[in-house]
Every structure is written in C-alpha cells, then in structure tokens.
Short mmCIF file of N, CA and C in Angstrom, two decimals:
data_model
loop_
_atom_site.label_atom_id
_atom_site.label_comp_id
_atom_site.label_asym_id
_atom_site.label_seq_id
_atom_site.Cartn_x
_atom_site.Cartn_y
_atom_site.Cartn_z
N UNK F 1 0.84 -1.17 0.00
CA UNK F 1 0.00 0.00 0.00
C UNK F 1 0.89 1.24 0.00
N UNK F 2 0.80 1.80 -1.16
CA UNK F 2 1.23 3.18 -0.99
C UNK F 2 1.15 4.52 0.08
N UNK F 3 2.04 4.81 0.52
CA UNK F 3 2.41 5.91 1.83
C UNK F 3 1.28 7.13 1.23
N UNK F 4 0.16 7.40 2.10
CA UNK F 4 -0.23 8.66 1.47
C UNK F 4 0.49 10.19 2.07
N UNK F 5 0.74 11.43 1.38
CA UNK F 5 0.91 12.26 1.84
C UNK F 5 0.47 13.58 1.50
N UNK F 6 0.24 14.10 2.57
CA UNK F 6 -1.12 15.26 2.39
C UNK F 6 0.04 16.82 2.88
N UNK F 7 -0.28 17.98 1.84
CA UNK F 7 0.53 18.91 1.91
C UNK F 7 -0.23 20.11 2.84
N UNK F 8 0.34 21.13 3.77
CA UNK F 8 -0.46 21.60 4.20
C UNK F 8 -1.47 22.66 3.78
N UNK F 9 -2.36 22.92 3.98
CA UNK F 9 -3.50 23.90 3.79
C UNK F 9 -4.89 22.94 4.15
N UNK F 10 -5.59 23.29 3.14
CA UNK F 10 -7.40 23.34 4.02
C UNK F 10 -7.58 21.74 3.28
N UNK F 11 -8.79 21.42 3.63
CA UNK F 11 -9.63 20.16 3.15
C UNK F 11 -11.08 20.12 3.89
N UNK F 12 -11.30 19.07 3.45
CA UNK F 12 -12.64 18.88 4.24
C UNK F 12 -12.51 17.43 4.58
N UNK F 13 -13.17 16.94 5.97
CA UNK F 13 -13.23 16.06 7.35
C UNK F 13 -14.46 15.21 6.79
N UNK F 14 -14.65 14.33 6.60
CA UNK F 14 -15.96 13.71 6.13
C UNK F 14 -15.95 12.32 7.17
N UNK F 15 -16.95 12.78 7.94
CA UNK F 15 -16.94 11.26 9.10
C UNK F 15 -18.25 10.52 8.70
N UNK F 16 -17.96 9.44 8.47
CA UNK F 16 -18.84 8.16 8.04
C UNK F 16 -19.55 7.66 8.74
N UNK F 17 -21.03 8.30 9.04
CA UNK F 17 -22.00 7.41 10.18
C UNK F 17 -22.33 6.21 9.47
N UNK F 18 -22.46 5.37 11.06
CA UNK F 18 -23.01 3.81 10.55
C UNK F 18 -24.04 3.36 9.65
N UNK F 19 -25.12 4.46 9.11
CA UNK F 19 -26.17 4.26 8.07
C UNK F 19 -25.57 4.93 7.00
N UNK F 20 -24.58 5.39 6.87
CA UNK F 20 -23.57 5.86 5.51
C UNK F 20 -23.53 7.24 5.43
N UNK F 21 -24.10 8.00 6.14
CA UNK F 21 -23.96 9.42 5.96
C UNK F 21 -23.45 10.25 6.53
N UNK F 22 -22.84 11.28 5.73
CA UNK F 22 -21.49 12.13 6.16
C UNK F 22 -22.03 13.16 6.61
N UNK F 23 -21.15 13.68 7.81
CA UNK F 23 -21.02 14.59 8.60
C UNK F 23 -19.78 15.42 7.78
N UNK F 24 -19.90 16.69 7.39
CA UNK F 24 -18.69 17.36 6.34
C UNK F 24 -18.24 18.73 7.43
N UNK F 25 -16.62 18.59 7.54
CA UNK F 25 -16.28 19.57 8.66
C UNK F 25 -15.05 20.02 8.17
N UNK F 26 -14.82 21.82 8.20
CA UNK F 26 -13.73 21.94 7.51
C UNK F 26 -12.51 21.92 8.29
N UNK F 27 -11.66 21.34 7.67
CA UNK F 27 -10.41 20.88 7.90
C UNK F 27 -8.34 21.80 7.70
N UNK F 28 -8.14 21.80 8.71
CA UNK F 28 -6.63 22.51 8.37
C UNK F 28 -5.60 21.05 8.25
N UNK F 29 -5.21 21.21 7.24
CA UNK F 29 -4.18 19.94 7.20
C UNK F 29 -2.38 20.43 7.86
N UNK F 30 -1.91 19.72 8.70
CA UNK F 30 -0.66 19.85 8.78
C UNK F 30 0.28 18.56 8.38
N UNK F 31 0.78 18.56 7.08
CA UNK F 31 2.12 17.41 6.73
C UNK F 31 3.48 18.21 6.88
N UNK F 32 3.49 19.04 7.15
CA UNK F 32 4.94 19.33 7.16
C UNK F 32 4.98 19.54 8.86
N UNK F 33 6.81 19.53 9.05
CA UNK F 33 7.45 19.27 10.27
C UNK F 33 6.96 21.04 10.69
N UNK F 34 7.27 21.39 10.11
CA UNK F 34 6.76 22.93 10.71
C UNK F 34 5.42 23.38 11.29
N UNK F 35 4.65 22.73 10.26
CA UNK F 35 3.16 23.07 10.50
C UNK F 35 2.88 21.69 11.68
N UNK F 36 3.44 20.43 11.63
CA UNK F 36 2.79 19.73 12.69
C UNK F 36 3.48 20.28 14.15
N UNK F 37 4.58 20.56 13.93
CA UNK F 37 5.32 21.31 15.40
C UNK F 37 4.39 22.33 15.79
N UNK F 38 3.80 23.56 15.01
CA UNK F 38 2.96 24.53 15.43
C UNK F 38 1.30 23.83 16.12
N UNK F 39 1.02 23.16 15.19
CA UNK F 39 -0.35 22.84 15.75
C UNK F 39 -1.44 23.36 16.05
N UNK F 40 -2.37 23.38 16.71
CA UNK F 40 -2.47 24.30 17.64
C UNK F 40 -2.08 25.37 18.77
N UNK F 41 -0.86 25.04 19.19
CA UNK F 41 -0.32 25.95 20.13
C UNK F 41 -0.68 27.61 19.81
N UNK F 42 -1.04 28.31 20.73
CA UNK F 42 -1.41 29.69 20.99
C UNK F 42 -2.61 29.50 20.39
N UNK F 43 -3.27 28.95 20.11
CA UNK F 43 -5.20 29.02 19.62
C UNK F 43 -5.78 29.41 20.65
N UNK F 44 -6.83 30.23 20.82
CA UNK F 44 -7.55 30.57 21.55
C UNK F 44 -9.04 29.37 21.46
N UNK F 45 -9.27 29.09 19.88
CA UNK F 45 -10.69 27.90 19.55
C UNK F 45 -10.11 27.40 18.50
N UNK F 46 -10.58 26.59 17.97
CA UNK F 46 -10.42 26.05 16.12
C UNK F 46 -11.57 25.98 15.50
N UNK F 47 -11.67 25.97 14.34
CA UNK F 47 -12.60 26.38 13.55
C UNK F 47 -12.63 25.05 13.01
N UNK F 48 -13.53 23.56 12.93
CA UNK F 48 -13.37 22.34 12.56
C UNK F 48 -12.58 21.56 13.00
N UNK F 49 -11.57 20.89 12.39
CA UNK F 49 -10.67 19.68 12.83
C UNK F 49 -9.31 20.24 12.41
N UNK F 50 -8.20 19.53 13.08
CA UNK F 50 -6.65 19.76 12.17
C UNK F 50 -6.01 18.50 12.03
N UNK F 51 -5.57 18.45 10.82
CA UNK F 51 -5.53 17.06 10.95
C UNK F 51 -3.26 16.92 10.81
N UNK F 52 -2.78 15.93 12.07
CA UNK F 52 -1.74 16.59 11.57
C UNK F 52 -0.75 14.58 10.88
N UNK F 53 0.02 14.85 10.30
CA UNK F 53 -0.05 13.84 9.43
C UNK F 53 1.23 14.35 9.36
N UNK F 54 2.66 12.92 9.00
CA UNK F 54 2.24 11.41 9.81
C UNK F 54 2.65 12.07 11.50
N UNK F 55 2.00 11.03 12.65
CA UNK F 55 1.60 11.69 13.56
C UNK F 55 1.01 9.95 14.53
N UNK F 56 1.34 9.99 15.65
CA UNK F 56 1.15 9.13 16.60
C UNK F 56 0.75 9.53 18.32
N UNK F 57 1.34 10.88 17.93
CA UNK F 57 0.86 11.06 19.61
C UNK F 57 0.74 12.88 19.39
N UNK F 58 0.15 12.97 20.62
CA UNK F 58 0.76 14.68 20.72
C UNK F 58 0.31 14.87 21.85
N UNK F 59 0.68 16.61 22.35
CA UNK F 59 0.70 17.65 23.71
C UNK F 59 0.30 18.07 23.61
N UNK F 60 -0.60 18.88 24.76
CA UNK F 60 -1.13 19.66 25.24
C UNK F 60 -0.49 21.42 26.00
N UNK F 61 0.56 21.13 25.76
CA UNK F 61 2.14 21.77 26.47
C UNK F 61 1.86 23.28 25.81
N UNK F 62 1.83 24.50 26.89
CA UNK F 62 1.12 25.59 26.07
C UNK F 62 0.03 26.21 24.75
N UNK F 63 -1.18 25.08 25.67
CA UNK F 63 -2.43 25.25 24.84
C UNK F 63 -3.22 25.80 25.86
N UNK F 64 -4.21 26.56 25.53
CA UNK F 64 -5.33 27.21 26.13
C UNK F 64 -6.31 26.72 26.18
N UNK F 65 -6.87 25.77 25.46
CA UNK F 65 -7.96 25.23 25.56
C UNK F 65 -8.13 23.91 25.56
N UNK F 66 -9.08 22.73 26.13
CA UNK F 66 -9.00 21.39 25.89
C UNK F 66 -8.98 20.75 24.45
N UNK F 67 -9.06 19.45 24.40
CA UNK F 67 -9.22 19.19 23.08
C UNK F 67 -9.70 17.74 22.62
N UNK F 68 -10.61 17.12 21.84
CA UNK F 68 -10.27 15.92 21.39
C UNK F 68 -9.79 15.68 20.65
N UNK F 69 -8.70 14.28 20.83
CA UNK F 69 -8.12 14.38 20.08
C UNK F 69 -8.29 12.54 19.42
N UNK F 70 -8.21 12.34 17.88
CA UNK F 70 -8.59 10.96 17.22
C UNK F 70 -7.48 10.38 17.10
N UNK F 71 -7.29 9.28 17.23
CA UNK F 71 -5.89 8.60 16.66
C UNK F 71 -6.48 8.15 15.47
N UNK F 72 -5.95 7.79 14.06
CA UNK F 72 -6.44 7.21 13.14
C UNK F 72 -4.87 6.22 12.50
N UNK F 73 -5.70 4.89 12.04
CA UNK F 73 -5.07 4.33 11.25
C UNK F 73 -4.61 4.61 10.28
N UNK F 74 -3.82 4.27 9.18
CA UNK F 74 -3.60 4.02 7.82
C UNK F 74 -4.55 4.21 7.11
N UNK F 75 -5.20 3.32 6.97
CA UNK F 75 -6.56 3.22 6.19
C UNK F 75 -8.12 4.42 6.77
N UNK F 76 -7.17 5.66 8.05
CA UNK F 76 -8.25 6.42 8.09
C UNK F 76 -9.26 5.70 9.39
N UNK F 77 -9.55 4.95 10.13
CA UNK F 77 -10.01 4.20 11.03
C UNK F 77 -9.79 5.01 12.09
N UNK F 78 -10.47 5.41 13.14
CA UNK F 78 -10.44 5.32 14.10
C UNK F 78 -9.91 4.32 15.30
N UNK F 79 -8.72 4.80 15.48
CA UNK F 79 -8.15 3.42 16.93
C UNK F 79 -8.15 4.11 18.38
N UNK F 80 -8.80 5.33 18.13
CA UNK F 80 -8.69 5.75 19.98
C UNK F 80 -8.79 7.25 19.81
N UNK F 81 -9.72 7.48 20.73
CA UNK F 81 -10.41 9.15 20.95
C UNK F 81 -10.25 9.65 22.60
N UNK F 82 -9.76 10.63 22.62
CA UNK F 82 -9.33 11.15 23.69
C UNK F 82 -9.67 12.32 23.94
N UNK F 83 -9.72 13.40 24.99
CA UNK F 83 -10.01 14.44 25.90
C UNK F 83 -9.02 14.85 26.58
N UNK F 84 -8.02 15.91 25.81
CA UNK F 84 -6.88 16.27 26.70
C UNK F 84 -7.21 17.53 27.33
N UNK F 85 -6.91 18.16 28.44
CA UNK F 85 -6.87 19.42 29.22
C UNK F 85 -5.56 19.75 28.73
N UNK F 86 -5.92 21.13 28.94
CA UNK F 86 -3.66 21.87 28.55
C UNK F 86 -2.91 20.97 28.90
N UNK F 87 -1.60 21.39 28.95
CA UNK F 87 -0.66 20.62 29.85
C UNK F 87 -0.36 19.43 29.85
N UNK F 88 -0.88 18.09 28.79
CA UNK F 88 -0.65 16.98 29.52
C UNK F 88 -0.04 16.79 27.92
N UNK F 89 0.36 15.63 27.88
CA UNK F 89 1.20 14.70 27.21
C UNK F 89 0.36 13.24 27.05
N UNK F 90 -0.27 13.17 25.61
CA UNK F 90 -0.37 11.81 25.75
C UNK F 90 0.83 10.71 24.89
N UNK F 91 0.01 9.78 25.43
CA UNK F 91 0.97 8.17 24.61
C UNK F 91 0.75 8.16 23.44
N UNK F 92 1.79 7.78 22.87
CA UNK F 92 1.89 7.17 21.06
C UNK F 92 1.10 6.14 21.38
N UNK F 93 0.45 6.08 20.11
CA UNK F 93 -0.48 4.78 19.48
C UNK F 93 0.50 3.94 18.62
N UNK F 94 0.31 2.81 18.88
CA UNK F 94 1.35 2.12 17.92
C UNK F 94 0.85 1.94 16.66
N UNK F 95 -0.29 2.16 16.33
CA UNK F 95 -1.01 1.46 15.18
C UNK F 95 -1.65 3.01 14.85
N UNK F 96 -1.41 3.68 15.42
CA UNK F 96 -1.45 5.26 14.75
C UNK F 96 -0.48 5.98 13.66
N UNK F 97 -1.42 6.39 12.35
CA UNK F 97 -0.21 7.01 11.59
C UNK F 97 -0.53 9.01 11.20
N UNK F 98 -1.88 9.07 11.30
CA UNK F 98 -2.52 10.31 11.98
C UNK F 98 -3.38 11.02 12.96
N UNK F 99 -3.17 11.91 13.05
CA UNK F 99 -3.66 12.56 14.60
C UNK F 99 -4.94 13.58 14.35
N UNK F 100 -5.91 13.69 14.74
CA UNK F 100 -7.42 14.58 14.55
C UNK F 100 -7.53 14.92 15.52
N UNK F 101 -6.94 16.88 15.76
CA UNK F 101 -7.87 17.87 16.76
C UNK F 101 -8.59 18.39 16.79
N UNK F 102 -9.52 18.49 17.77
CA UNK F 102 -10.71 19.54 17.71
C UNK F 102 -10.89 19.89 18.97
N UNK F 103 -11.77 21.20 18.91
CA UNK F 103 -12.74 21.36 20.48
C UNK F 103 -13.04 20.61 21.01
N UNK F 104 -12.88 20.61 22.06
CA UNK F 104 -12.98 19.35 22.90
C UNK F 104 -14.81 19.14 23.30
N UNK F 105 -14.68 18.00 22.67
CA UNK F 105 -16.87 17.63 22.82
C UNK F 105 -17.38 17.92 20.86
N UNK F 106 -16.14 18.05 20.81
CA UNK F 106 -16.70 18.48 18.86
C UNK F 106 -16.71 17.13 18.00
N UNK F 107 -16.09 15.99 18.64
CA UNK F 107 -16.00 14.56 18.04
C UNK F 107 -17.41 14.00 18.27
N UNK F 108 -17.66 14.20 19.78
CA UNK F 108 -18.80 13.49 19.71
C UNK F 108 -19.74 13.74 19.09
N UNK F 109 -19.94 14.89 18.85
CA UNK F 109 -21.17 15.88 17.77
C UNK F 109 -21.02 15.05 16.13
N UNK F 110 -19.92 14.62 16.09
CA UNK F 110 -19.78 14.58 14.42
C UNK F 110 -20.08 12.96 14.67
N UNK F 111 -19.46 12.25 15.51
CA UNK F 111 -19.85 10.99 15.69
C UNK F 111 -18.53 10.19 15.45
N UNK F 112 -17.50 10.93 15.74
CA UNK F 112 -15.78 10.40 15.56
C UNK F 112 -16.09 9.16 17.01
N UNK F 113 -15.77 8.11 16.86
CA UNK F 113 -15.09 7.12 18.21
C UNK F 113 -14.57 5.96 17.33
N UNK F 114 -14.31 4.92 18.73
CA UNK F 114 -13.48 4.18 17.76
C UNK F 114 -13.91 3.00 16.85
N UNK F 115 -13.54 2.69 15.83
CA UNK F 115 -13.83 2.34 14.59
C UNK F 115 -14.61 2.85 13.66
N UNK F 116 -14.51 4.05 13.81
CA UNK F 116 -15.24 4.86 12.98
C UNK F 116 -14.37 5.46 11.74
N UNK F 117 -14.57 5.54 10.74
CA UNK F 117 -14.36 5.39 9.14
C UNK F 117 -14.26 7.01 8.54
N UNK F 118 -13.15 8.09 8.32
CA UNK F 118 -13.30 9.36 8.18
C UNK F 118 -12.27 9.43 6.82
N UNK F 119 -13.03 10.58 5.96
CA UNK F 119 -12.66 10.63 4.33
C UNK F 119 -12.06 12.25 4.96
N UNK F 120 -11.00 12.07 3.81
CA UNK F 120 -10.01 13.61 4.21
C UNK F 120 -9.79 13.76 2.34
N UNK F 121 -10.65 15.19 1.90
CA UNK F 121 -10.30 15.51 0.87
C UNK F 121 -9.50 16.94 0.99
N UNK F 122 -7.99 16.98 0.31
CA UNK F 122 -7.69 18.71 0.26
C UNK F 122 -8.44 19.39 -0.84
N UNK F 123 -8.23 21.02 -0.55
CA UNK F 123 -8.62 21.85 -1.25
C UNK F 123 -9.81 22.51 -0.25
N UNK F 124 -9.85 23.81 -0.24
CA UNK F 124 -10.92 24.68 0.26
C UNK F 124 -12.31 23.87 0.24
N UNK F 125 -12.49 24.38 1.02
CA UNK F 125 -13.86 23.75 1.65
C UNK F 125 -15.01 23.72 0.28
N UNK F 126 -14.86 25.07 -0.13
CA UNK F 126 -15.87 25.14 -1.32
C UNK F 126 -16.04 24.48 -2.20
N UNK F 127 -14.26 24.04 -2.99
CA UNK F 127 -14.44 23.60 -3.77
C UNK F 127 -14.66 21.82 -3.78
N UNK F 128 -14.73 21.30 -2.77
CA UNK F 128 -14.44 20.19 -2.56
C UNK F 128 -15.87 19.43 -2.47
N UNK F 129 -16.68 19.49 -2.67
CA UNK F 129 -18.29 19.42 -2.80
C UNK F 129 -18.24 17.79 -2.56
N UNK F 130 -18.10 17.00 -3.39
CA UNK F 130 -18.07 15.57 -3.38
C UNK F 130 -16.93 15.32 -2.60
N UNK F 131 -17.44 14.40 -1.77
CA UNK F 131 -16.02 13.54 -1.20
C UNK F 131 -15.84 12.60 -1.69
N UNK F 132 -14.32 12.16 -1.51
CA UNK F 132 -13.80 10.80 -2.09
C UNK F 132 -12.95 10.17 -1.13
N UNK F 133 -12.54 9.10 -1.11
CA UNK F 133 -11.90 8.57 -0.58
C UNK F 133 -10.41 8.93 -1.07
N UNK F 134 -9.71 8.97 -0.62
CA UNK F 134 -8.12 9.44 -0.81
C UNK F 134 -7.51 8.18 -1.37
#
C-alpha cells in the first residue's frame, strides 16, 4: 500500500455514520514538520478539525484550551479518541499514523469514536463538494 501524503493547507473532514452518511467539517491539514510542530499551540478555539499527518501522539504543552483528540489508522479508522486538558502529554499509538484535533466535545457531535471510518479531501472547503476517498 502506498504511503499517502497530504501537503499543508485546508480540506474537508468527512466522518462516516453507521447508516452511511457524512457529517462534512472543515479541515486545516498539517504534513509538514513545521506546521505539525505549530499545531495548535497559541489558539484561543479552532474552527473544525486539524488534521496533523504522519503523527502518533501529541501535547497539550502551552495550549489554552482542551481538546479531542482521534488517533487514526492508515486506512483512516479510528483506533482511539481522547479528551486532553492543557498541559498533559499523551501516549503514542502504535497502530497510529494520523492525529485529529478539535474542540474538545466536537468529536462526539460529528460521531468520531473508535472504529469509525473518516474521508479527508484537500482543497478549500468550497471547492471540494463531493467527497472521495483518498
């Protein structure tokens, strides 16, 4: 299976409910070492999800606000959803190869947990109308 890699700027978050229908949320992509080092840090809120890529764990270490955060597989899967407060440090996922932040309580709204199935298309929100699978 080919390594996917996603460059940074916008996309759209497409989470796959169990009767097939998408929840569409706009998305900041981070693949580069720069943009995944920044992150969130100094945010006051986020506006959708960030998705930061490739990616196994992350901090909370001078953030202002809580957060959930998704571990996702390879194939985009959900393997573990979490609730960090500032300050903390979580564990690498071993079977994690990207990381999904949001407001913290904004997963459950969309219906992110685990084994749950999420489509990541780039390009501005607008133009991205149809989702696809990557």
């Amino acid at each position: 299976m080919r390594r996917r890699r996603w460059r940074d700027g916008a996309g759209v978050l497409a989470v796959v409910g169990e009767d097939g229908d998408r929840v569409r949320v706009p998305l900041e992509i981070a693949g580069s070492y720069r943009a995944r080092t920044r992150g969130l840090l100094g945010r006051g809120s986020v506006d959708g999800a960030m998705l930061l890529s490739p990616a196994n764990s992350v901090h909370t270490f001078r953030m202002r606000m809580a957060i959930d955060v998704a571990y996702l597989d390879r194939r985009l899967t959900v393997v573990a959803v979490r609730t960090m407060r500032p300050g903390r440090l979580g564990l690498p996922r071993l079977r994690a190869r990207h990381v999904l932040e949001a407001a913290a309580g904004a997963m459950g709204e969309w219906g992110v947990r685990v084994g749950t199935r999420v489509e990541i298309v780039e390009g501005p929100a607008e133009a991205t109308g149809g989702v696809v699978r990557p």
